[in-house]
mmCIF file of C-alpha atoms and ligand atoms in Angstrom:
data_model
loop_
_atom_site.group_PDB
_atom_site.id
_atom_site.type_symbol
_atom_site.label_atom_id
_atom_site.label_comp_id
_atom_site.label_asym_id
_atom_site.label_seq_id
_atom_site.Cartn_x
_atom_site.Cartn_y
_atom_site.Cartn_z
ATOM 1 C CA MET A 190 22.111 178.153 12.015
ATOM 2 C CA ASP A 191 23.889 175.038 13.334
ATOM 3 C CA SER A 192 26.673 174.160 10.865
ATOM 4 C CA THR A 193 25.448 170.555 10.820
ATOM 5 C CA THR A 194 21.990 171.674 9.606
ATOM 6 C CA VAL A 195 22.125 171.389 5.843
ATOM 7 C CA GLY A 196 19.740 170.352 3.070
ATOM 8 C CA LEU A 197 15.973 170.428 2.896
ATOM 9 C CA PRO A 198 13.946 169.746 6.049
ATOM 10 C CA ILE A 199 11.708 166.684 6.202
ATOM 11 C CA ASP A 200 8.092 167.835 6.359
ATOM 12 C CA HIS A 201 6.625 164.396 7.058
ATOM 13 C CA ILE A 202 7.049 160.675 6.573
ATOM 14 C CA ALA A 203 4.071 158.851 5.080
ATOM 15 C CA VAL A 204 2.980 155.307 5.861
ATOM 16 C CA ALA A 205 0.423 153.374 3.808
ATOM 17 C CA VAL A 206 -2.108 151.498 5.948
ATOM 18 C CA HIS A 207 -5.216 149.369 5.458
ATOM 19 C CA ASP A 208 -7.088 150.771 8.465
ATOM 20 C CA ILE A 209 -6.346 154.315 9.543
ATOM 21 C CA GLU A 210 -8.264 153.970 12.858
ATOM 22 C CA GLU A 211 -6.232 150.946 13.935
ATOM 23 C CA SER A 212 -3.004 152.709 12.993
ATOM 24 C CA VAL A 213 -3.917 155.904 14.820
ATOM 25 C CA LYS A 214 -4.449 153.855 17.990
ATOM 26 C CA ARG A 215 -1.008 152.285 17.570
ATOM 27 C CA TYR A 216 0.749 155.643 17.123
ATOM 28 C CA GLU A 217 -1.152 157.190 20.049
ATOM 29 C CA THR A 218 -0.870 154.303 22.488
ATOM 30 C CA LEU A 219 2.602 152.965 21.762
ATOM 31 C CA LEU A 220 4.387 156.134 20.697
ATOM 32 C CA GLY A 221 2.513 158.919 22.473
ATOM 33 C CA GLY A 222 1.586 160.735 19.279
ATOM 34 C CA HIS A 223 -1.549 162.773 18.780
ATOM 35 C CA VAL A 224 -3.703 163.498 15.748
ATOM 36 C CA VAL A 225 -3.277 167.044 14.451
ATOM 37 C CA HIS A 226 -5.128 166.846 11.133
ATOM 38 C CA ARG A 227 -7.462 164.593 9.145
ATOM 39 C CA GLU A 228 -8.558 165.077 5.579
ATOM 40 C CA THR A 229 -9.924 163.313 2.521
ATOM 41 C CA VAL A 230 -7.689 164.132 -0.456
ATOM 42 C CA SER A 231 -9.820 162.927 -3.354
ATOM 43 C CA ASP A 232 -7.356 163.953 -6.074
ATOM 44 C CA GLN A 233 -4.737 161.624 -4.570
ATOM 45 C CA GLY A 234 -7.312 158.921 -3.723
ATOM 46 C CA VAL A 235 -6.531 158.897 0.002
ATOM 47 C CA GLU A 236 -7.835 159.537 3.482
ATOM 48 C CA VAL A 237 -4.957 161.092 5.438
ATOM 49 C CA CYS A 238 -4.257 161.538 9.111
ATOM 50 C CA PHE A 239 -1.274 163.498 10.426
ATOM 51 C CA ILE A 240 0.146 162.455 13.780
ATOM 52 C CA ALA A 241 2.551 164.675 15.695
ATOM 53 C CA LEU A 242 5.421 162.956 17.526
ATOM 54 C CA ASP A 243 7.746 165.455 19.215
ATOM 55 C CA ALA A 244 8.644 167.854 16.367
ATOM 56 C CA ASP A 245 7.929 165.352 13.613
ATOM 57 C CA LEU A 246 4.901 164.388 11.596
ATOM 58 C CA ILE A 247 3.785 160.966 10.406
ATOM 59 C CA GLU A 248 1.130 160.922 7.688
ATOM 60 C CA LEU A 249 -1.052 157.814 7.617
ATOM 61 C CA LEU A 250 -2.539 157.075 4.184
ATOM 62 C CA GLN A 251 -5.559 154.871 3.625
ATOM 63 C CA PRO A 252 -6.767 154.409 0.044
ATOM 64 C CA LEU A 253 -10.242 155.627 -0.911
ATOM 65 C CA THR A 254 -10.601 153.354 -3.940
ATOM 66 C CA SER A 255 -9.101 150.046 -5.031
ATOM 67 C CA ASP A 256 -7.451 151.569 -8.118
ATOM 68 C CA SER A 257 -5.666 154.456 -6.343
ATOM 69 C CA PRO A 258 -1.831 154.566 -6.137
ATOM 70 C CA VAL A 259 -1.880 153.747 -2.420
ATOM 71 C CA ALA A 260 -4.247 150.783 -2.943
ATOM 72 C CA LYS A 261 -1.876 149.476 -5.606
ATOM 73 C CA PHE A 262 1.066 149.927 -3.233
ATOM 74 C CA LEU A 263 -0.724 147.991 -0.457
ATOM 75 C CA GLN A 264 -1.664 145.167 -2.825
ATOM 76 C CA LYS A 265 1.906 144.843 -4.050
ATOM 77 C CA ARG A 266 3.979 145.548 -0.945
ATOM 78 C CA GLY A 267 1.640 145.553 2.068
ATOM 79 C CA GLU A 268 1.604 148.227 4.783
ATOM 80 C CA GLY A 269 4.752 150.281 5.247
ATOM 81 C CA LEU A 270 6.800 153.359 4.426
ATOM 82 C CA HIS A 271 5.235 155.019 1.384
ATOM 83 C CA HIS A 272 7.079 158.312 0.881
ATOM 84 C CA ILE A 273 9.214 161.010 2.453
ATOM 85 C CA ALA A 274 8.168 164.624 1.978
ATOM 86 C CA PHE A 275 10.664 167.498 1.945
ATOM 87 C CA ARG A 276 9.583 171.068 2.656
ATOM 88 C CA VAL A 277 10.593 173.827 0.264
ATOM 89 C CA ASP A 278 9.975 177.583 0.210
ATOM 90 C CA ASP A 279 9.401 177.786 -3.537
ATOM 91 C CA ILE A 280 7.713 174.751 -5.072
ATOM 92 C CA VAL A 281 7.881 176.068 -8.638
ATOM 93 C CA ALA A 282 11.641 176.688 -8.401
ATOM 94 C CA GLN A 283 12.091 173.187 -6.930
ATOM 95 C CA PHE A 284 9.972 171.660 -9.695
ATOM 96 C CA ASP A 285 12.030 173.434 -12.379
ATOM 97 C CA GLN A 286 15.319 172.402 -10.778
ATOM 98 C CA ILE A 287 14.307 168.721 -10.556
ATOM 99 C CA ALA A 288 12.886 168.783 -14.093
ATOM 100 C CA LYS A 289 16.190 170.198 -15.395
ATOM 101 C CA GLN A 290 17.988 167.222 -13.877
ATOM 102 C CA GLY A 291 15.806 164.909 -15.960
ATOM 103 C CA LEU A 292 14.210 163.064 -13.020
ATOM 104 C CA ARG A 293 10.758 161.548 -13.567
ATOM 105 C CA ILE A 294 8.234 163.923 -12.000
ATOM 106 C CA LEU A 295 4.770 162.430 -11.557
ATOM 107 C CA GLN A 296 2.817 165.645 -12.144
ATOM 108 C CA ALA A 297 2.921 168.097 -15.037
ATOM 109 C CA ALA A 298 3.110 170.926 -12.477
ATOM 110 C CA PRO A 299 2.750 171.253 -8.687
ATOM 111 C CA VAL A 300 -0.755 170.282 -7.473
ATOM 112 C CA ARG A 301 -2.709 170.935 -4.288
ATOM 113 C CA GLY A 302 -2.266 168.215 -1.627
ATOM 114 C CA ALA A 303 -3.309 167.735 2.000
ATOM 115 C CA ARG A 304 -3.234 170.740 4.356
ATOM 116 C CA ASP A 305 -3.469 173.103 1.402
ATOM 117 C CA LYS A 306 0.157 172.497 0.427
ATOM 118 C CA MET A 307 1.422 172.607 -3.138
ATOM 119 C CA ILE A 308 3.148 169.307 -3.873
ATOM 120 C CA PHE A 309 4.770 167.107 -6.493
ATOM 121 C CA PHE A 310 6.307 163.635 -6.458
ATOM 122 C CA VAL A 311 9.479 162.166 -7.982
ATOM 123 C CA HIS A 312 9.321 158.531 -9.086
ATOM 124 C CA PRO A 313 10.983 156.077 -6.652
ATOM 125 C CA SER A 314 13.042 154.502 -9.425
ATOM 126 C CA ASP A 315 14.881 157.846 -9.833
ATOM 127 C CA MET A 316 15.352 158.274 -6.054
ATOM 128 C CA GLY A 317 16.937 155.020 -4.946
ATOM 129 C CA GLY A 318 13.630 153.215 -4.395
ATOM 130 C CA VAL A 319 12.032 155.951 -2.252
ATOM 131 C CA LEU A 320 8.990 157.895 -3.453
ATOM 132 C CA VAL A 321 9.848 161.535 -2.692
ATOM 133 C CA GLU A 322 7.379 164.387 -2.277
ATOM 134 C CA PHE A 323 8.290 168.062 -2.292
ATOM 135 C CA CYS A 324 5.804 170.379 -0.607
ATOM 136 C CA GLN A 325 5.354 174.055 0.005
ATOM 137 C CA PRO A 326 3.175 174.891 3.014
ATOM 138 C CA GLY A 327 0.000 176.892 2.323
ATOM 139 C CA LYS A 328 -0.157 180.515 3.417
HETATM 140 N N1 LIG B 538 7.755 153.651 -2.741
HETATM 141 C C1 LIG B 538 8.723 152.899 -3.318
HETATM 142 N N2 LIG B 538 8.520 152.186 -4.456
HETATM 143 C C2 LIG B 538 7.275 152.246 -4.998
HETATM 144 C C3 LIG B 538 6.233 152.985 -4.438
HETATM 145 C C4 LIG B 538 6.502 153.722 -3.258
HETATM 146 N N3 LIG B 538 5.565 154.459 -2.669
HETATM 147 N N4 LIG B 538 5.126 152.837 -5.202
HETATM 148 C C5 LIG B 538 5.462 152.024 -6.207
HETATM 149 N N5 LIG B 538 6.749 151.677 -6.087
HETATM 150 C C6 LIG B 538 7.518 150.809 -6.969
HETATM 151 C C7 LIG B 538 6.829 149.487 -7.184
HETATM 152 O O1 LIG B 538 7.149 148.557 -6.158
HETATM 153 C C8 LIG B 538 7.399 149.069 -8.529
HETATM 154 O O2 LIG B 538 8.698 148.565 -8.372
HETATM 155 P P1 LIG B 538 9.199 147.309 -9.247
HETATM 156 O O3 LIG B 538 9.139 147.786 -10.673
HETATM 157 O O4 LIG B 538 10.580 147.058 -8.738
HETATM 158 O O5 LIG B 538 8.206 146.232 -8.951
HETATM 159 C C9 LIG B 538 7.494 150.397 -9.272
HETATM 160 O O6 LIG B 538 7.561 151.411 -8.261
HETATM 161 C C10 LIG B 538 6.306 150.648 -10.151
HETATM 162 O O7 LIG B 538 5.166 150.419 -9.357
HETATM 163 P P2 LIG B 538 3.701 150.111 -9.874
HETATM 164 O O8 LIG B 538 2.993 149.315 -8.856
HETATM 165 O O9 LIG B 538 3.726 149.617 -11.287
HETATM 166 O O10 LIG B 538 3.041 151.489 -9.789
HETATM 167 P P3 LIG B 538 2.969 152.657 -10.816
HETATM 168 O O11 LIG B 538 4.235 152.815 -11.604
HETATM 169 O O12 LIG B 538 1.683 152.541 -11.525
HETATM 170 O O13 LIG B 538 2.845 153.834 -9.749
HETATM 171 C C11 LIG B 538 3.841 155.628 -8.664
HETATM 172 C C12 LIG B 538 3.885 154.131 -8.877
HETATM 173 C C13 LIG B 538 4.917 155.982 -7.640
HETATM 174 C C14 LIG B 538 4.092 156.333 -9.983
HETATM 175 C C15 LIG B 538 2.402 155.991 -8.126
HETATM 176 O O14 LIG B 538 2.194 155.318 -6.912
HETATM 177 C C16 LIG B 538 2.197 157.458 -7.920
HETATM 178 O O15 LIG B 538 1.853 158.182 -8.854
HETATM 179 N N6 LIG B 538 2.423 157.968 -6.671
HETATM 180 C C17 LIG B 538 2.340 159.386 -6.397
HETATM 181 C C18 LIG B 538 1.002 159.787 -5.894
HETATM 182 C C19 LIG B 538 0.685 159.188 -4.565
HETATM 183 O O16 LIG B 538 1.309 158.228 -4.116
HETATM 184 N N7 LIG B 538 -0.335 159.779 -3.873
HETATM 185 C C20 LIG B 538 -0.771 159.312 -2.576
HETATM 186 C C21 LIG B 538 -0.279 160.145 -1.413
HETATM 187 C C22 LIG B 538 -0.713 161.570 -1.491
HETATM 188 C C23 LIG B 538 -0.589 162.402 -0.237
HETATM 189 O O17 LIG B 538 0.330 162.229 0.581
HETATM 190 O O18 LIG B 538 -1.460 163.282 -0.081
#
């Protein structure tokens, strides 16, 4: 491993948008990205679309209902960076480690998210204003 490669890898960066179709066009036309996955994640109240750009993934999030967390975010702050997701090998170990540090975790235990990953979120007020997701890829 390169000695400069330390810490958890970023799995994806998520952007909250009003209109996923419009945003997809922007990422495809201006940045050369292409759609690799679309899904409705009802438990999180979002329609998601993953766009591959080189080796990185952008997740576009469009709210399904007006009372979902992403709808609330859009009402308050408008479109923009919503969260950064870090990939881990063992989501339960990561959950326990973060819980031990007393950070505000938004789920009682890891839950199933998009692409069959197990995920949990840490509140932005405990992470310097950035909503952070940890995710473990599905088998
Ligand atoms: N990034 C940074 N700050 C955020 C934020 C975000 N995504 N969402 C909310 N905040 C800030 C608000 O601006 C507000 O700050 P101030 O107190 O300074 O005004 C504060 O957090 C509280 O915000 P709120 O509007 O009162 O919202 P809630 O506390 O009710 O909810 C949060 C915030 C993070 C707990 C909620 O959005 C949540 O549970 N998020 C996790 C789930 C989620 O976002 N799911 C969608 C994506 C799922 C997926 O990728 O599949």
